[in-house]
Tab-separated table of C-alpha atoms in Angstrom:
chain	number	residue	atom	x	y	z
A	1	UNK	CA	-0.546	16.546	-12.292
A	2	UNK	CA	2.441	18.478	-11.134
A	3	UNK	CA	0.345	21.545	-10.713
A	4	UNK	CA	-2.181	19.569	-8.606
A	5	UNK	CA	0.674	18.502	-6.310
A	6	UNK	CA	1.868	22.176	-6.109
A	7	UNK	CA	-1.544	23.370	-5.187
A	8	UNK	CA	-1.841	20.784	-2.439
A	9	UNK	CA	1.668	21.395	-1.120
A	10	UNK	CA	0.972	25.142	-0.937
A	11	UNK	CA	-2.243	24.482	0.886
A	12	UNK	CA	-0.626	22.497	3.571
A	13	UNK	CA	2.165	25.125	3.979
A	14	UNK	CA	-0.716	27.781	4.446
A	15	UNK	CA	-2.510	25.725	6.964
A	16	UNK	CA	0.746	25.127	8.838
A	17	UNK	CA	1.219	28.913	8.976
A	18	UNK	CA	-2.112	29.430	10.105
A	19	UNK	CA	-1.924	27.030	12.944
A	20	UNK	CA	1.326	28.473	14.205
A	21	UNK	CA	0.624	31.956	14.033
A	22	UNK	CA	-0.244	33.556	17.362
A	23	UNK	CA	-3.330	36.036	17.694
A	24	UNK	CA	-2.437	39.160	20.059
A	25	UNK	CA	-4.361	41.818	21.874
A	26	UNK	CA	-7.865	40.522	21.461
A	27	UNK	CA	-11.014	41.436	23.132
A	28	UNK	CA	-14.394	39.574	23.181
A	29	UNK	CA	-17.714	41.028	22.427
A	30	UNK	CA	-18.060	42.734	25.853
A	31	UNK	CA	-14.729	44.496	25.457
A	32	UNK	CA	-12.765	42.114	27.805
A	33	UNK	CA	-9.221	41.401	27.192
A	34	UNK	CA	-8.775	37.741	26.197
A	35	UNK	CA	-5.703	35.552	25.540
A	36	UNK	CA	-2.146	36.929	24.914
A	37	UNK	CA	-1.376	40.469	24.897
A	38	UNK	CA	1.828	42.571	24.319
A	39	UNK	CA	2.445	46.234	24.583
A	40	UNK	CA	5.293	48.321	23.296
A	41	UNK	CA	7.241	51.462	24.229
A	42	UNK	CA	6.516	54.440	22.074
A	43	UNK	CA	9.868	53.848	20.405
A	44	UNK	CA	8.869	50.230	19.428
A	45	UNK	CA	10.574	48.146	21.800
A	46	UNK	CA	8.420	45.348	23.729
A	47	UNK	CA	7.204	46.725	26.959
A	48	UNK	CA	5.432	43.622	28.262
A	49	UNK	CA	4.051	40.313	27.294
A	50	UNK	CA	1.169	38.469	29.343
A	51	UNK	CA	-1.981	36.716	29.147
A	52	UNK	CA	-5.692	37.904	30.205
A	53	UNK	CA	-8.931	35.973	30.783
A	54	UNK	CA	-12.045	38.069	31.239
A	55	UNK	CA	-9.896	41.141	31.525
A	56	UNK	CA	-7.961	39.880	34.318
A	57	UNK	CA	-4.137	39.048	34.077
A	58	UNK	CA	-3.330	35.483	34.436
A	59	UNK	CA	-0.164	33.029	34.478
A	60	UNK	CA	3.061	34.767	33.674
A	61	UNK	CA	3.668	38.428	32.722
A	62	UNK	CA	6.918	39.584	31.776
A	63	UNK	CA	8.103	43.324	31.486
A	64	UNK	CA	11.220	44.638	29.699
A	65	UNK	CA	13.483	47.499	29.820
A	66	UNK	CA	13.930	49.073	26.468
A	67	UNK	CA	17.254	47.433	26.146
A	68	UNK	CA	15.377	44.063	26.069
A	69	UNK	CA	16.362	43.124	29.425
A	70	UNK	CA	13.916	41.834	31.874
A	71	UNK	CA	12.486	44.411	34.230
A	72	UNK	CA	9.643	42.275	36.030
A	73	UNK	CA	8.483	38.818	36.235
A	74	UNK	CA	4.909	38.263	37.598
A	75	UNK	CA	3.036	34.866	38.076
A	76	UNK	CA	-0.706	35.435	38.654
A	77	UNK	CA	-2.748	32.901	40.749
A	78	UNK	CA	-6.523	32.609	40.644
A	79	UNK	CA	-6.902	33.721	44.139
A	80	UNK	CA	-5.966	37.597	43.351
A	81	UNK	CA	-2.354	36.653	44.735
A	82	UNK	CA	0.732	37.574	42.361
A	83	UNK	CA	4.292	36.797	42.943
A	84	UNK	CA	6.594	39.217	41.693
A	85	UNK	CA	10.525	39.646	40.915
A	86	UNK	CA	12.029	42.824	39.881
A	87	UNK	CA	15.399	42.964	38.120
A	88	UNK	CA	18.307	45.586	37.625
A	89	UNK	CA	18.854	46.069	33.962
A	90	UNK	CA	22.056	44.135	34.439
A	91	UNK	CA	20.055	40.986	35.355
A	92	UNK	CA	20.446	40.779	39.275
A	93	UNK	CA	17.369	40.618	41.397
A	94	UNK	CA	16.419	44.067	42.569
A	95	UNK	CA	13.171	43.083	44.895
A	96	UNK	CA	10.859	40.227	45.421
A	97	UNK	CA	7.460	39.899	47.064
A	98	UNK	CA	3.699	39.320	46.732
A	99	UNK	CA	0.843	41.334	45.503
A	100	UNK	CA	-2.941	40.880	46.579
A	101	UNK	CA	-5.373	42.382	44.348
A	102	UNK	CA	-2.518	44.261	42.506
A	103	UNK	CA	-1.360	45.981	45.817
A	104	UNK	CA	1.863	45.147	47.419
A	105	UNK	CA	1.213	42.818	50.463
A	106	UNK	CA	3.224	40.802	52.933
A	107	UNK	CA	6.991	40.681	53.188
A	108	UNK	CA	9.042	42.474	50.394
A	109	UNK	CA	12.644	42.120	50.195
A	110	UNK	CA	14.894	44.364	48.066
A	111	UNK	CA	18.466	43.738	47.196
A	112	UNK	CA	21.598	45.538	46.256
A	113	UNK	CA	23.119	44.579	42.619
A	114	UNK	CA	25.557	42.227	44.425
A	115	UNK	CA	22.682	40.372	46.006
A	116	UNK	CA	22.986	41.362	49.455
A	117	UNK	CA	19.684	42.597	51.158
A	118	UNK	CA	18.924	46.286	51.014
A	119	UNK	CA	15.740	46.309	52.959
A	120	UNK	CA	12.771	44.364	54.279
A	121	UNK	CA	9.169	45.682	54.825
A	122	UNK	CA	5.720	44.694	55.279
A	123	UNK	CA	2.529	45.441	53.547
A	124	UNK	CA	-1.058	45.166	53.917
A	125	UNK	CA	-3.169	46.151	50.871
A	126	UNK	CA	-0.421	48.388	49.708
A	127	UNK	CA	0.436	50.200	52.711
A	128	UNK	CA	3.298	49.752	54.975
A	129	UNK	CA	2.691	48.207	58.614
A	130	UNK	CA	5.155	46.925	61.269
A	131	UNK	CA	8.789	47.224	61.330
A	132	UNK	CA	10.949	48.126	58.154
A	133	UNK	CA	14.843	47.361	58.103
A	134	UNK	CA	17.189	48.995	55.896
A	135	UNK	CA	20.719	47.613	55.578
A	136	UNK	CA	24.186	49.034	54.629
A	137	UNK	CA	25.921	46.995	51.758
A	138	UNK	CA	28.110	45.355	54.455
A	139	UNK	CA	25.014	43.895	55.866
A	140	UNK	CA	24.778	46.067	59.150
A	141	UNK	CA	21.405	47.553	59.983
A	142	UNK	CA	21.001	51.240	58.686
A	143	UNK	CA	17.579	52.079	59.930
A	144	UNK	CA	14.649	50.228	61.920
A	145	UNK	CA	11.295	52.038	61.478
A	146	UNK	CA	7.793	51.427	62.605
A	147	UNK	CA	4.931	51.953	60.480
A	148	UNK	CA	1.033	52.242	60.639
A	149	UNK	CA	-1.207	52.632	57.586
A	150	UNK	CA	1.782	53.849	55.509
A	151	UNK	CA	2.795	56.516	58.029
A	152	UNK	CA	5.798	56.452	60.316
A	153	UNK	CA	4.438	55.464	63.668
A	154	UNK	CA	6.328	54.397	66.645
A	155	UNK	CA	10.176	54.161	67.307
A	156	UNK	CA	12.772	54.680	64.521
A	157	UNK	CA	16.271	53.908	65.121
A	158	UNK	CA	19.291	54.811	62.566
A	159	UNK	CA	22.746	53.221	62.925
A	160	UNK	CA	26.209	54.100	61.735
A	161	UNK	CA	27.931	51.691	59.398
A	162	UNK	CA	29.926	50.432	62.480
A	163	UNK	CA	26.749	49.254	64.046
A	164	UNK	CA	26.623	52.132	66.595
A	165	UNK	CA	23.467	53.884	67.389
A	166	UNK	CA	23.272	57.196	65.315
A	167	UNK	CA	19.829	58.604	65.988
A	168	UNK	CA	16.422	57.441	68.016
A	169	UNK	CA	13.260	59.251	67.655
A	170	UNK	CA	9.738	58.712	67.481
A	171	UNK	CA	6.750	59.425	65.275
A	172	UNK	CA	3.099	59.627	65.709
A	173	UNK	CA	1.041	59.087	62.551
A	174	UNK	CA	3.822	60.555	60.207
A	175	UNK	CA	4.839	63.351	62.281
A	176	UNK	CA	8.011	63.678	64.818
A	177	UNK	CA	6.582	63.385	68.372
A	178	UNK	CA	8.394	63.102	71.651
A	179	UNK	CA	11.984	62.485	72.490
A	180	UNK	CA	14.818	62.494	70.098
A	181	UNK	CA	18.373	61.348	70.674
A	182	UNK	CA	21.703	61.777	68.704
A	183	UNK	CA	24.839	59.968	68.870
A	184	UNK	CA	28.487	60.281	67.727
A	185	UNK	CA	29.851	57.239	65.911
A	186	UNK	CA	31.930	56.412	69.302
A	187	UNK	CA	28.550	55.983	71.095
A	188	UNK	CA	28.477	59.312	72.907
A	189	UNK	CA	25.411	61.182	73.008
A	190	UNK	CA	25.576	64.730	71.674
A	191	UNK	CA	22.154	66.165	71.290
A	192	UNK	CA	18.829	65.261	72.796
A	193	UNK	CA	15.327	67.018	72.969
A	194	UNK	CA	11.580	66.468	71.957
A	195	UNK	CA	9.517	67.224	68.963
A	196	UNK	CA	6.015	68.207	68.835
A	197	UNK	CA	4.072	67.814	65.787
A	198	UNK	CA	7.254	67.873	63.629
A	199	UNK	CA	9.285	70.852	65.260
A	200	UNK	CA	11.650	71.174	68.099
A	201	UNK	CA	9.711	72.017	71.420
A	202	UNK	CA	10.932	72.537	74.865
A	203	UNK	CA	14.573	71.995	76.183
A	204	UNK	CA	17.193	70.804	73.992
A	205	UNK	CA	20.505	69.608	75.434
A	206	UNK	CA	24.049	69.332	73.512
A	207	UNK	CA	26.852	67.152	74.787
A	208	UNK	CA	30.514	67.111	74.626
A	209	UNK	CA	32.491	64.053	75.193
A	210	UNK	CA	29.235	62.596	76.609
A	211	UNK	CA	28.804	65.220	79.102
A	212	UNK	CA	26.060	67.997	79.006
A	213	UNK	CA	27.359	70.973	77.329
A	214	UNK	CA	24.576	73.478	76.445
A	215	UNK	CA	20.838	73.906	76.648
A	216	UNK	CA	18.603	75.631	74.345
A	217	UNK	CA	14.836	76.371	74.667
A	218	UNK	CA	12.446	75.807	71.583
A	219	UNK	CA	8.880	77.185	71.374
A	220	UNK	CA	7.170	75.422	68.570
A	221	UNK	CA	10.339	75.063	66.462
A	222	UNK	CA	11.858	78.553	67.185
A	223	UNK	CA	14.939	78.749	69.553
A	224	UNK	CA	14.331	81.460	72.106
A	225	UNK	CA	17.268	83.874	72.354
A	226	UNK	CA	19.881	81.536	70.693
A	227	UNK	CA	21.097	80.554	67.483
A	228	UNK	CA	20.595	77.396	66.018
A	229	UNK	CA	23.268	75.096	66.814
A	230	UNK	CA	23.979	71.802	64.585
A	231	UNK	CA	27.106	69.753	65.305
A	232	UNK	CA	29.217	69.108	62.361
A	233	UNK	CA	28.591	65.588	62.488
A	234	UNK	CA	24.871	65.540	63.020
A	235	UNK	CA	23.242	63.116	60.398
A	236	UNK	CA	22.140	65.228	57.518
A	237	UNK	CA	18.963	64.467	55.486
A	238	UNK	CA	19.826	63.200	52.012
A	239	UNK	CA	18.433	60.706	49.388
A	240	UNK	CA	18.247	57.410	50.906
A	241	UNK	CA	17.989	53.775	49.415
A	242	UNK	CA	14.201	53.914	50.583
A	243	UNK	CA	13.707	57.117	48.560
A	244	UNK	CA	15.094	55.191	45.442
A	245	UNK	CA	12.863	52.156	45.984
A	246	UNK	CA	9.776	54.488	46.217
A	247	UNK	CA	10.700	56.079	42.999
A	248	UNK	CA	11.019	52.534	41.492
A	249	UNK	CA	7.724	51.555	42.546
A	250	UNK	CA	6.200	54.875	41.537
A	251	UNK	CA	7.462	54.200	38.162
A	252	UNK	CA	7.142	50.388	37.850
A	253	UNK	CA	5.468	48.920	40.793
A	254	UNK	CA	1.736	49.039	39.655
A	255	UNK	CA	2.361	47.546	36.270
A	256	UNK	CA	1.042	44.330	36.761
A	257	UNK	CA	-1.957	43.865	34.606
A	258	UNK	CA	-1.564	47.225	33.019
């Protein structure tokens, strides 16, 4: 009798384990992903956990850094819309926005680790449109830039951290085109001229204490009969927050449902 009770007890335990164990990474007879899935880094750590129905991501997906900290949380809705929140490895929100058909869409906001806004931009089907705004950590505007079909198009303004205008220029479908003006941090203009297809063209003026100081003639990027003059405090191109953001999305931004 004791043996009978033991067999029955073991049977119940076995049934309990069978009912609670989860099945992962299943495909149906058509090769479509169904149910809960998880992927791992090559080194074994969990990369992401999510759920599929007929090969389409549904409900919540969570992506992880190798450290185990949450990298990305995505909620998938039935209408091809997904809401995403990216995190720094230390836990603070890095970016938040919407995907439509797995492409960035509508307004996206990016944040510094302390929670203040880094940038805001608008997307349509994964491409930038309208005006994007970047911010210094003190909250002042760093740059305002107009976009069309993911290309700079229209007016771009850059500012010093004190709020004064630093640079104003125009783009035409990704190329510098038209008047460009550069300013000192006290508000005085110190250089002005025009671009044609990304190169200086025509007369450029330099200023000292706000007054015209020198002129230079450019022909398709070449200064005629003069040496290039660049004031010491002219803005120098460098890696910007937007470059960091672009690298972030290049690495992580198209992960949803992959």
